[in-house]
Amino acid sequence: MHASSNVRYEERVIEGERLELTDKEAIYWLGPNLTLRRCTVVLGVGERQLVPMWGRLIDCTITAKREVADQWLTSMRFEGCRFVGKFTGIGFGQRAGVDRWWEHGGIANCDFSEARLDECVFHSCDMRTIRLPKWPCFTIVEPIKHGRELLSVPWPGDFVPVALDGPLKEQPTTSAVALYAPAEAKRSGATLEEFKAAVERFDFIVR
């Protein structure tokens, strides 16, 4: 059995480089105090091999070579970045007072049009600056603000568009939730056509 090696990107500024985070035997630490400018970051490892501390990614392209899943990237700040590939269960933005180093988090002016987002949450950000993927992805913007309206109509299968109370209730910082309709249809026991008809009822759901 091979021992894991630590690869640390910390306390420095990297410009115009390609970072391949793809070694299955490595653990990649991003930060603290990392700045990447105009870099290409290729992610090809599991969630346990990626340790986001805190830093800024400016005008970078983040490419998921394999699905990136179950990561809170809310202590990282993304500005003018482009995301490509599959992202599932990812948190972006800033969760004030929740994460360690939360004050360093944020997201603005980023492009997800070439990404597949599922169960991804955006926190404390201006969604008008975020370019979102089109159908079959759909994004519920300001789910708490629109919560009563969302819950006032039936939804396909056992899908619940927002939780306003209970242990799974949406955080006050939630700006939007992005979902992948084929995966959601499978989880909730519904059809893709039913989901399409359901989300088309609301102009605050981006699709």
mmCIF file with all atom_site columns, N, CA, C and O in Angstrom, residues 45-86:
data_model
loop_
_atom_site.group_PDB
_atom_site.id
_atom_site.type_symbol
_atom_site.label_atom_id
_atom_site.label_alt_id
_atom_site.label_comp_id
_atom_site.label_asym_id
_atom_site.label_entity_id
_atom_site.label_seq_id
_atom_site.pdbx_PDB_ins_code
_atom_site.Cartn_x
_atom_site.Cartn_y
_atom_site.Cartn_z
_atom_site.occupancy
_atom_site.B_iso_or_equiv
_atom_site.pdbx_formal_charge
_atom_site.auth_seq_id
_atom_site.auth_comp_id
_atom_site.auth_asym_id
_atom_site.auth_atom_id
_atom_site.pdbx_PDB_model_num
ATOM 1   N N  . VAL A 1 45 ? -9.254  14.008 -8.495  1.00 0.00 ? 45 VAL A N  1
ATOM 2   C CA . VAL A 1 45 ? -9.112  13.169 -7.302  1.00 0.00 ? 45 VAL A CA 1
ATOM 3   C C  . VAL A 1 45 ? -10.405 13.205 -6.496  1.00 0.00 ? 45 VAL A C  1
ATOM 4   O O  . VAL A 1 45 ? -11.261 14.065 -6.698  1.00 0.00 ? 45 VAL A O  1
ATOM 5   N N  . GLY A 1 46 ? -10.551 12.271 -5.557  1.00 0.00 ? 46 GLY A N  1
ATOM 6   C CA . GLY A 1 46 ? -11.721 12.216 -4.701  1.00 0.00 ? 46 GLY A CA 1
ATOM 7   C C  . GLY A 1 46 ? -11.716 13.301 -3.646  1.00 0.00 ? 46 GLY A C  1
ATOM 8   O O  . GLY A 1 46 ? -10.706 13.978 -3.417  1.00 0.00 ? 46 GLY A O  1
ATOM 9   N N  . GLU A 1 47 ? -12.864 13.446 -2.971  1.00 0.00 ? 47 GLU A N  1
ATOM 10  C CA . GLU A 1 47 ? -13.019 14.554 -2.015  1.00 0.00 ? 47 GLU A CA 1
ATOM 11  C C  . GLU A 1 47 ? -12.035 14.488 -0.858  1.00 0.00 ? 47 GLU A C  1
ATOM 12  O O  . GLU A 1 47 ? -11.616 15.520 -0.317  1.00 0.00 ? 47 GLU A O  1
ATOM 13  N N  . ARG A 1 48 ? -11.610 13.290 -0.466  1.00 0.00 ? 48 ARG A N  1
ATOM 14  C CA . ARG A 1 48 ? -10.674 13.174 0.657   1.00 0.00 ? 48 ARG A CA 1
ATOM 15  C C  . ARG A 1 48 ? -9.263  13.589 0.272   1.00 0.00 ? 48 ARG A C  1
ATOM 16  O O  . ARG A 1 48 ? -8.406  13.755 1.139   1.00 0.00 ? 48 ARG A O  1
ATOM 17  N N  . GLN A 1 49 ? -9.025  13.709 -1.006  1.00 0.00 ? 49 GLN A N  1
ATOM 18  C CA . GLN A 1 49 ? -7.680  14.085 -1.463  1.00 0.00 ? 49 GLN A CA 1
ATOM 19  C C  . GLN A 1 49 ? -7.572  15.568 -1.782  1.00 0.00 ? 49 GLN A C  1
ATOM 20  O O  . GLN A 1 49 ? -6.513  16.027 -2.191  1.00 0.00 ? 49 GLN A O  1
ATOM 21  N N  . LEU A 1 50 ? -8.650  16.305 -1.604  1.00 0.00 ? 50 LEU A N  1
ATOM 22  C CA . LEU A 1 50 ? -8.633  17.741 -1.861  1.00 0.00 ? 50 LEU A CA 1
ATOM 23  C C  . LEU A 1 50 ? -8.997  18.468 -0.580  1.00 0.00 ? 50 LEU A C  1
ATOM 24  O O  . LEU A 1 50 ? -10.067 18.265 -0.017  1.00 0.00 ? 50 LEU A O  1
ATOM 25  N N  . VAL A 1 51 ? -8.088  19.304 -0.102  1.00 0.00 ? 51 VAL A N  1
ATOM 26  C CA . VAL A 1 51 ? -8.291  20.010 1.168   1.00 0.00 ? 51 VAL A CA 1
ATOM 27  C C  . VAL A 1 51 ? -8.259  21.516 0.898   1.00 0.00 ? 51 VAL A C  1
ATOM 28  O O  . VAL A 1 51 ? -7.197  22.136 0.874   1.00 0.00 ? 51 VAL A O  1
ATOM 29  N N  . PRO A 1 52 ? -9.427  22.137 0.674   1.00 0.00 ? 52 PRO A N  1
ATOM 30  C CA . PRO A 1 52 ? -9.450  23.583 0.458   1.00 0.00 ? 52 PRO A CA 1
ATOM 31  C C  . PRO A 1 52 ? -9.349  24.336 1.782   1.00 0.00 ? 52 PRO A C  1
ATOM 32  O O  . PRO A 1 52 ? -10.214 24.206 2.638   1.00 0.00 ? 52 PRO A O  1
ATOM 33  N N  . MET A 1 53 ? -8.292  25.107 1.942   1.00 0.00 ? 53 MET A N  1
ATOM 34  C CA . MET A 1 53 ? -8.115  25.901 3.155   1.00 0.00 ? 53 MET A CA 1
ATOM 35  C C  . MET A 1 53 ? -8.726  27.292 2.902   1.00 0.00 ? 53 MET A C  1
ATOM 36  O O  . MET A 1 53 ? -9.902  27.495 3.112   1.00 0.00 ? 53 MET A O  1
ATOM 37  N N  . TRP A 1 54 ? -7.901  28.221 2.383   1.00 0.00 ? 54 TRP A N  1
ATOM 38  C CA . TRP A 1 54 ? -8.469  29.483 1.912   1.00 0.00 ? 54 TRP A CA 1
ATOM 39  C C  . TRP A 1 54 ? -7.530  30.137 0.912   1.00 0.00 ? 54 TRP A C  1
ATOM 40  O O  . TRP A 1 54 ? -6.318  29.965 0.968   1.00 0.00 ? 54 TRP A O  1
ATOM 41  N N  . GLY A 1 55 ? -8.150  30.839 -0.041  1.00 0.00 ? 55 GLY A N  1
ATOM 42  C CA . GLY A 1 55 ? -7.366  31.488 -1.079  1.00 0.00 ? 55 GLY A CA 1
ATOM 43  C C  . GLY A 1 55 ? -8.274  32.115 -2.117  1.00 0.00 ? 55 GLY A C  1
ATOM 44  O O  . GLY A 1 55 ? -9.497  32.059 -2.006  1.00 0.00 ? 55 GLY A O  1
ATOM 45  N N  . ARG A 1 56 ? -7.663  32.699 -3.153  1.00 0.00 ? 56 ARG A N  1
ATOM 46  C CA . ARG A 1 56 ? -8.411  33.367 -4.215  1.00 0.00 ? 56 ARG A CA 1
ATOM 47  C C  . ARG A 1 56 ? -8.037  32.768 -5.563  1.00 0.00 ? 56 ARG A C  1
ATOM 48  O O  . ARG A 1 56 ? -6.855  32.541 -5.841  1.00 0.00 ? 56 ARG A O  1
ATOM 49  N N  . LEU A 1 57 ? -9.050  32.518 -6.382  1.00 0.00 ? 57 LEU A N  1
ATOM 50  C CA . LEU A 1 57 ? -8.842  32.089 -7.751  1.00 0.00 ? 57 LEU A CA 1
ATOM 51  C C  . LEU A 1 57 ? -9.453  33.152 -8.649  1.00 0.00 ? 57 LEU A C  1
ATOM 52  O O  . LEU A 1 57 ? -10.653 33.416 -8.582  1.00 0.00 ? 57 LEU A O  1
ATOM 53  N N  . ILE A 1 58 ? -8.609  33.786 -9.458  1.00 0.00 ? 58 ILE A N  1
ATOM 54  C CA . ILE A 1 58 ? -9.020  34.922 -10.266 1.00 0.00 ? 58 ILE A CA 1
ATOM 55  C C  . ILE A 1 58 ? -8.802  34.611 -11.739 1.00 0.00 ? 58 ILE A C  1
ATOM 56  O O  . ILE A 1 58 ? -7.693  34.257 -12.158 1.00 0.00 ? 58 ILE A O  1
ATOM 57  N N  . ASP A 1 59 ? -9.883  34.695 -12.523 1.00 0.00 ? 59 ASP A N  1
ATOM 58  C CA . ASP A 1 59 ? -9.812  34.456 -13.971 1.00 0.00 ? 59 ASP A CA 1
ATOM 59  C C  . ASP A 1 59 ? -9.207  33.091 -14.292 1.00 0.00 ? 59 ASP A C  1
ATOM 60  O O  . ASP A 1 59 ? -8.405  32.952 -15.226 1.00 0.00 ? 59 ASP A O  1
ATOM 61  N N  . CYS A 1 60 ? -9.589  32.094 -13.516 1.00 0.00 ? 60 CYS A N  1
ATOM 62  C CA . CYS A 1 60 ? -9.075  30.736 -13.710 1.00 0.00 ? 60 CYS A CA 1
ATOM 63  C C  . CYS A 1 60 ? -10.131 29.857 -14.389 1.00 0.00 ? 60 CYS A C  1
ATOM 64  O O  . CYS A 1 60 ? -11.325 30.170 -14.371 1.00 0.00 ? 60 CYS A O  1
ATOM 65  N N  . THR A 1 61 ? -9.681  28.756 -14.983 1.00 0.00 ? 61 THR A N  1
ATOM 66  C CA . THR A 1 61 ? -10.579 27.716 -15.469 1.00 0.00 ? 61 THR A CA 1
ATOM 67  C C  . THR A 1 61 ? -10.424 26.506 -14.571 1.00 0.00 ? 61 THR A C  1
ATOM 68  O O  . THR A 1 61 ? -9.305  26.008 -14.382 1.00 0.00 ? 61 THR A O  1
ATOM 69  N N  . ILE A 1 62 ? -11.538 26.047 -13.992 1.00 0.00 ? 62 ILE A N  1
ATOM 70  C CA . ILE A 1 62 ? -11.520 24.884 -13.100 1.00 0.00 ? 62 ILE A CA 1
ATOM 71  C C  . ILE A 1 62 ? -12.223 23.752 -13.838 1.00 0.00 ? 62 ILE A C  1
ATOM 72  O O  . ILE A 1 62 ? -13.434 23.830 -14.110 1.00 0.00 ? 62 ILE A O  1
ATOM 73  N N  . THR A 1 63 ? -11.467 22.723 -14.180 1.00 0.00 ? 63 THR A N  1
ATOM 74  C CA . THR A 1 63 ? -11.998 21.619 -14.969 1.00 0.00 ? 63 THR A CA 1
ATOM 75  C C  . THR A 1 63 ? -12.066 20.356 -14.122 1.00 0.00 ? 63 THR A C  1
ATOM 76  O O  . THR A 1 63 ? -11.048 19.936 -13.539 1.00 0.00 ? 63 THR A O  1
ATOM 77  N N  . ALA A 1 64 ? -13.244 19.754 -14.048 1.00 0.00 ? 64 ALA A N  1
ATOM 78  C CA . ALA A 1 64 ? -13.407 18.493 -13.327 1.00 0.00 ? 64 ALA A CA 1
ATOM 79  C C  . ALA A 1 64 ? -13.143 17.348 -14.295 1.00 0.00 ? 64 ALA A C  1
ATOM 80  O O  . ALA A 1 64 ? -13.965 17.047 -15.163 1.00 0.00 ? 64 ALA A O  1
ATOM 81  N N  . LYS A 1 65 ? -11.980 16.730 -14.164 1.00 0.00 ? 65 LYS A N  1
ATOM 82  C CA . LYS A 1 65 ? -11.636 15.589 -15.017 1.00 0.00 ? 65 LYS A CA 1
ATOM 83  C C  . LYS A 1 65 ? -12.488 14.380 -14.646 1.00 0.00 ? 65 LYS A C  1
ATOM 84  O O  . LYS A 1 65 ? -12.816 13.545 -15.472 1.00 0.00 ? 65 LYS A O  1
ATOM 85  N N  . ARG A 1 66 ? -12.821 14.282 -13.355 1.00 0.00 ? 66 ARG A N  1
ATOM 86  C CA . ARG A 1 66 ? -13.803 13.325 -12.855 1.00 0.00 ? 66 ARG A CA 1
ATOM 87  C C  . ARG A 1 66 ? -14.776 14.124 -12.005 1.00 0.00 ? 66 ARG A C  1
ATOM 88  O O  . ARG A 1 66 ? -14.517 15.284 -11.678 1.00 0.00 ? 66 ARG A O  1
ATOM 89  N N  . GLU A 1 67 ? -15.891 13.526 -11.647 1.00 0.00 ? 67 GLU A N  1
ATOM 90  C CA . GLU A 1 67 ? -16.890 14.261 -10.867 1.00 0.00 ? 67 GLU A CA 1
ATOM 91  C C  . GLU A 1 67 ? -16.296 14.751 -9.551  1.00 0.00 ? 67 GLU A C  1
ATOM 92  O O  . GLU A 1 67 ? -15.676 13.988 -8.814  1.00 0.00 ? 67 GLU A O  1
ATOM 93  N N  . VAL A 1 68 ? -16.477 16.025 -9.277  1.00 0.00 ? 68 VAL A N  1
ATOM 94  C CA . VAL A 1 68 ? -16.065 16.608 -7.998  1.00 0.00 ? 68 VAL A CA 1
ATOM 95  C C  . VAL A 1 68 ? -17.299 16.615 -7.102  1.00 0.00 ? 68 VAL A C  1
ATOM 96  O O  . VAL A 1 68 ? -18.334 17.176 -7.465  1.00 0.00 ? 68 VAL A O  1
ATOM 97  N N  . ALA A 1 69 ? -17.189 15.964 -5.937  1.00 0.00 ? 69 ALA A N  1
ATOM 98  C CA . ALA A 1 69 ? -18.378 15.775 -5.104  1.00 0.00 ? 69 ALA A CA 1
ATOM 99  C C  . ALA A 1 69 ? -18.094 16.088 -3.639  1.00 0.00 ? 69 ALA A C  1
ATOM 100 O O  . ALA A 1 69 ? -16.975 15.906 -3.147  1.00 0.00 ? 69 ALA A O  1
ATOM 101 N N  . ASP A 1 70 ? -19.145 16.565 -2.971  1.00 0.00 ? 70 ASP A N  1
ATOM 102 C CA . ASP A 1 70 ? -19.156 16.706 -1.509  1.00 0.00 ? 70 ASP A CA 1
ATOM 103 C C  . ASP A 1 70 ? -17.993 17.529 -0.982  1.00 0.00 ? 70 ASP A C  1
ATOM 104 O O  . ASP A 1 70 ? -17.208 17.083 -0.140  1.00 0.00 ? 70 ASP A O  1
ATOM 105 N N  . GLN A 1 71 ? -17.886 18.755 -1.476  1.00 0.00 ? 71 GLN A N  1
ATOM 106 C CA . GLN A 1 71 ? -16.847 19.674 -1.034  1.00 0.00 ? 71 GLN A CA 1
ATOM 107 C C  . GLN A 1 71 ? -17.467 21.012 -0.665  1.00 0.00 ? 71 GLN A C  1
ATOM 108 O O  . GLN A 1 71 ? -18.315 21.538 -1.391  1.00 0.00 ? 71 GLN A O  1
ATOM 109 N N  . TRP A 1 72 ? -17.040 21.562 0.467   1.00 0.00 ? 72 TRP A N  1
ATOM 110 C CA . TRP A 1 72 ? -17.378 22.946 0.784   1.00 0.00 ? 72 TRP A CA 1
ATOM 111 C C  . TRP A 1 72 ? -16.216 23.805 0.316   1.00 0.00 ? 72 TRP A C  1
ATOM 112 O O  . TRP A 1 72 ? -15.127 23.740 0.882   1.00 0.00 ? 72 TRP A O  1
ATOM 113 N N  . LEU A 1 73 ? -16.450 24.580 -0.736  1.00 0.00 ? 73 LEU A N  1
ATOM 114 C CA . LEU A 1 73 ? -15.421 25.496 -1.246  1.00 0.00 ? 73 LEU A CA 1
ATOM 115 C C  . LEU A 1 73 ? -15.718 26.911 -0.784  1.00 0.00 ? 73 LEU A C  1
ATOM 116 O O  . LEU A 1 73 ? -15.359 27.883 -1.427  1.00 0.00 ? 73 LEU A O  1
ATOM 117 N N  . THR A 1 74 ? -16.399 27.012 0.365   1.00 0.00 ? 74 THR A N  1
ATOM 118 C CA . THR A 1 74 ? -16.899 28.299 0.852   1.00 0.00 ? 74 THR A CA 1
ATOM 119 C C  . THR A 1 74 ? -15.860 29.092 1.638   1.00 0.00 ? 74 THR A C  1
ATOM 120 O O  . THR A 1 74 ? -16.173 30.176 2.138   1.00 0.00 ? 74 THR A O  1
ATOM 121 N N  . SER A 1 75 ? -14.644 28.593 1.749   1.00 0.00 ? 75 SER A N  1
ATOM 122 C CA . SER A 1 75 ? -13.565 29.414 2.293   1.00 0.00 ? 75 SER A CA 1
ATOM 123 C C  . SER A 1 75 ? -12.623 29.861 1.176   1.00 0.00 ? 75 SER A C  1
ATOM 124 O O  . SER A 1 75 ? -11.598 30.496 1.435   1.00 0.00 ? 75 SER A O  1
ATOM 125 N N  . MET A 1 76 ? -12.980 29.537 -0.066  1.00 0.00 ? 76 MET A N  1
ATOM 126 C CA . MET A 1 76 ? -12.219 29.974 -1.237  1.00 0.00 ? 76 MET A CA 1
ATOM 127 C C  . MET A 1 76 ? -13.021 31.076 -1.943  1.00 0.00 ? 76 MET A C  1
ATOM 128 O O  . MET A 1 76 ? -14.249 31.045 -1.958  1.00 0.00 ? 76 MET A O  1
ATOM 129 N N  . ARG A 1 77 ? -12.303 32.028 -2.539  1.00 0.00 ? 77 ARG A N  1
ATOM 130 C CA . ARG A 1 77 ? -12.981 33.092 -3.290  1.00 0.00 ? 77 ARG A CA 1
ATOM 131 C C  . ARG A 1 77 ? -12.699 32.910 -4.778  1.00 0.00 ? 77 ARG A C  1
ATOM 132 O O  . ARG A 1 77 ? -11.543 32.851 -5.191  1.00 0.00 ? 77 ARG A O  1
ATOM 133 N N  . PHE A 1 78 ? -13.766 32.830 -5.558  1.00 0.00 ? 78 PHE A N  1
ATOM 134 C CA . PHE A 1 78 ? -13.659 32.675 -7.008  1.00 0.00 ? 78 PHE A CA 1
ATOM 135 C C  . PHE A 1 78 ? -14.135 33.965 -7.683  1.00 0.00 ? 78 PHE A C  1
ATOM 136 O O  . PHE A 1 78 ? -15.261 34.404 -7.456  1.00 0.00 ? 78 PHE A O  1
ATOM 137 N N  . GLU A 1 79 ? -13.278 34.543 -8.525  1.00 0.00 ? 79 GLU A N  1
ATOM 138 C CA . GLU A 1 79 ? -13.625 35.776 -9.224  1.00 0.00 ? 79 GLU A CA 1
ATOM 139 C C  . GLU A 1 79 ? -13.323 35.588 -10.713 1.00 0.00 ? 79 GLU A C  1
ATOM 140 O O  . GLU A 1 79 ? -12.191 35.304 -11.084 1.00 0.00 ? 79 GLU A O  1
ATOM 141 N N  . GLY A 1 80 ? -14.352 35.728 -11.541 1.00 0.00 ? 80 GLY A N  1
ATOM 142 C CA . GLY A 1 80 ? -14.160 35.637 -12.982 1.00 0.00 ? 80 GLY A CA 1
ATOM 143 C C  . GLY A 1 80 ? -13.692 34.278 -13.459 1.00 0.00 ? 80 GLY A C  1
ATOM 144 O O  . GLY A 1 80 ? -12.985 34.184 -14.472 1.00 0.00 ? 80 GLY A O  1
ATOM 145 N N  . CYS A 1 81 ? -14.086 33.212 -12.766 1.00 0.00 ? 81 CYS A N  1
ATOM 146 C CA . CYS A 1 81 ? -13.627 31.869 -13.114 1.00 0.00 ? 81 CYS A CA 1
ATOM 147 C C  . CYS A 1 81 ? -14.649 31.137 -13.982 1.00 0.00 ? 81 CYS A C  1
ATOM 148 O O  . CYS A 1 81 ? -15.840 31.436 -13.963 1.00 0.00 ? 81 CYS A O  1
ATOM 149 N N  . ARG A 1 82 ? -14.158 30.157 -14.723 1.00 0.00 ? 82 ARG A N  1
ATOM 150 C CA . ARG A 1 82 ? -15.003 29.312 -15.573 1.00 0.00 ? 82 ARG A CA 1
ATOM 151 C C  . ARG A 1 82 ? -14.904 27.874 -15.067 1.00 0.00 ? 82 ARG A C  1
ATOM 152 O O  . ARG A 1 82 ? -13.806 27.375 -14.808 1.00 0.00 ? 82 ARG A O  1
ATOM 153 N N  . PHE A 1 83 ? -16.057 27.219 -14.919 1.00 0.00 ? 83 PHE A N  1
ATOM 154 C CA . PHE A 1 83 ? -16.106 25.849 -14.410 1.00 0.00 ? 83 PHE A CA 1
ATOM 155 C C  . PHE A 1 83 ? -16.573 24.911 -15.518 1.00 0.00 ? 83 PHE A C  1
ATOM 156 O O  . PHE A 1 83 ? -17.558 25.189 -16.205 1.00 0.00 ? 83 PHE A O  1
ATOM 157 N N  . VAL A 1 84 ? -15.867 23.790 -15.661 1.00 0.00 ? 84 VAL A N  1
ATOM 158 C CA . VAL A 1 84 ? -16.181 22.805 -16.697 1.00 0.00 ? 84 VAL A CA 1
ATOM 159 C C  . VAL A 1 84 ? -16.238 21.420 -16.053 1.00 0.00 ? 84 VAL A C  1
ATOM 160 O O  . VAL A 1 84 ? -15.360 21.065 -15.254 1.00 0.00 ? 84 VAL A O  1
ATOM 161 N N  . GLY A 1 85 ? -17.269 20.636 -16.376 1.00 0.00 ? 85 GLY A N  1
ATOM 162 C CA . GLY A 1 85 ? -17.358 19.276 -15.855 1.00 0.00 ? 85 GLY A CA 1
ATOM 163 C C  . GLY A 1 85 ? -18.468 19.102 -14.842 1.00 0.00 ? 85 GLY A C  1
ATOM 164 O O  . GLY A 1 85 ? -19.347 19.958 -14.697 1.00 0.00 ? 85 GLY A O  1
ATOM 165 N N  . LYS A 1 86 ? -18.421 17.979 -14.122 1.00 0.00 ? 86 LYS A N  1
ATOM 166 C CA . LYS A 1 86 ? -19.494 17.597 -13.204 1.00 0.00 ? 86 LYS A CA 1
ATOM 167 C C  . LYS A 1 86 ? -19.146 17.964 -11.759 1.00 0.00 ? 86 LYS A C  1
ATOM 168 O O  . LYS A 1 86 ? -18.087 17.575 -11.245 1.00 0.00 ? 86 LYS A O  1
#
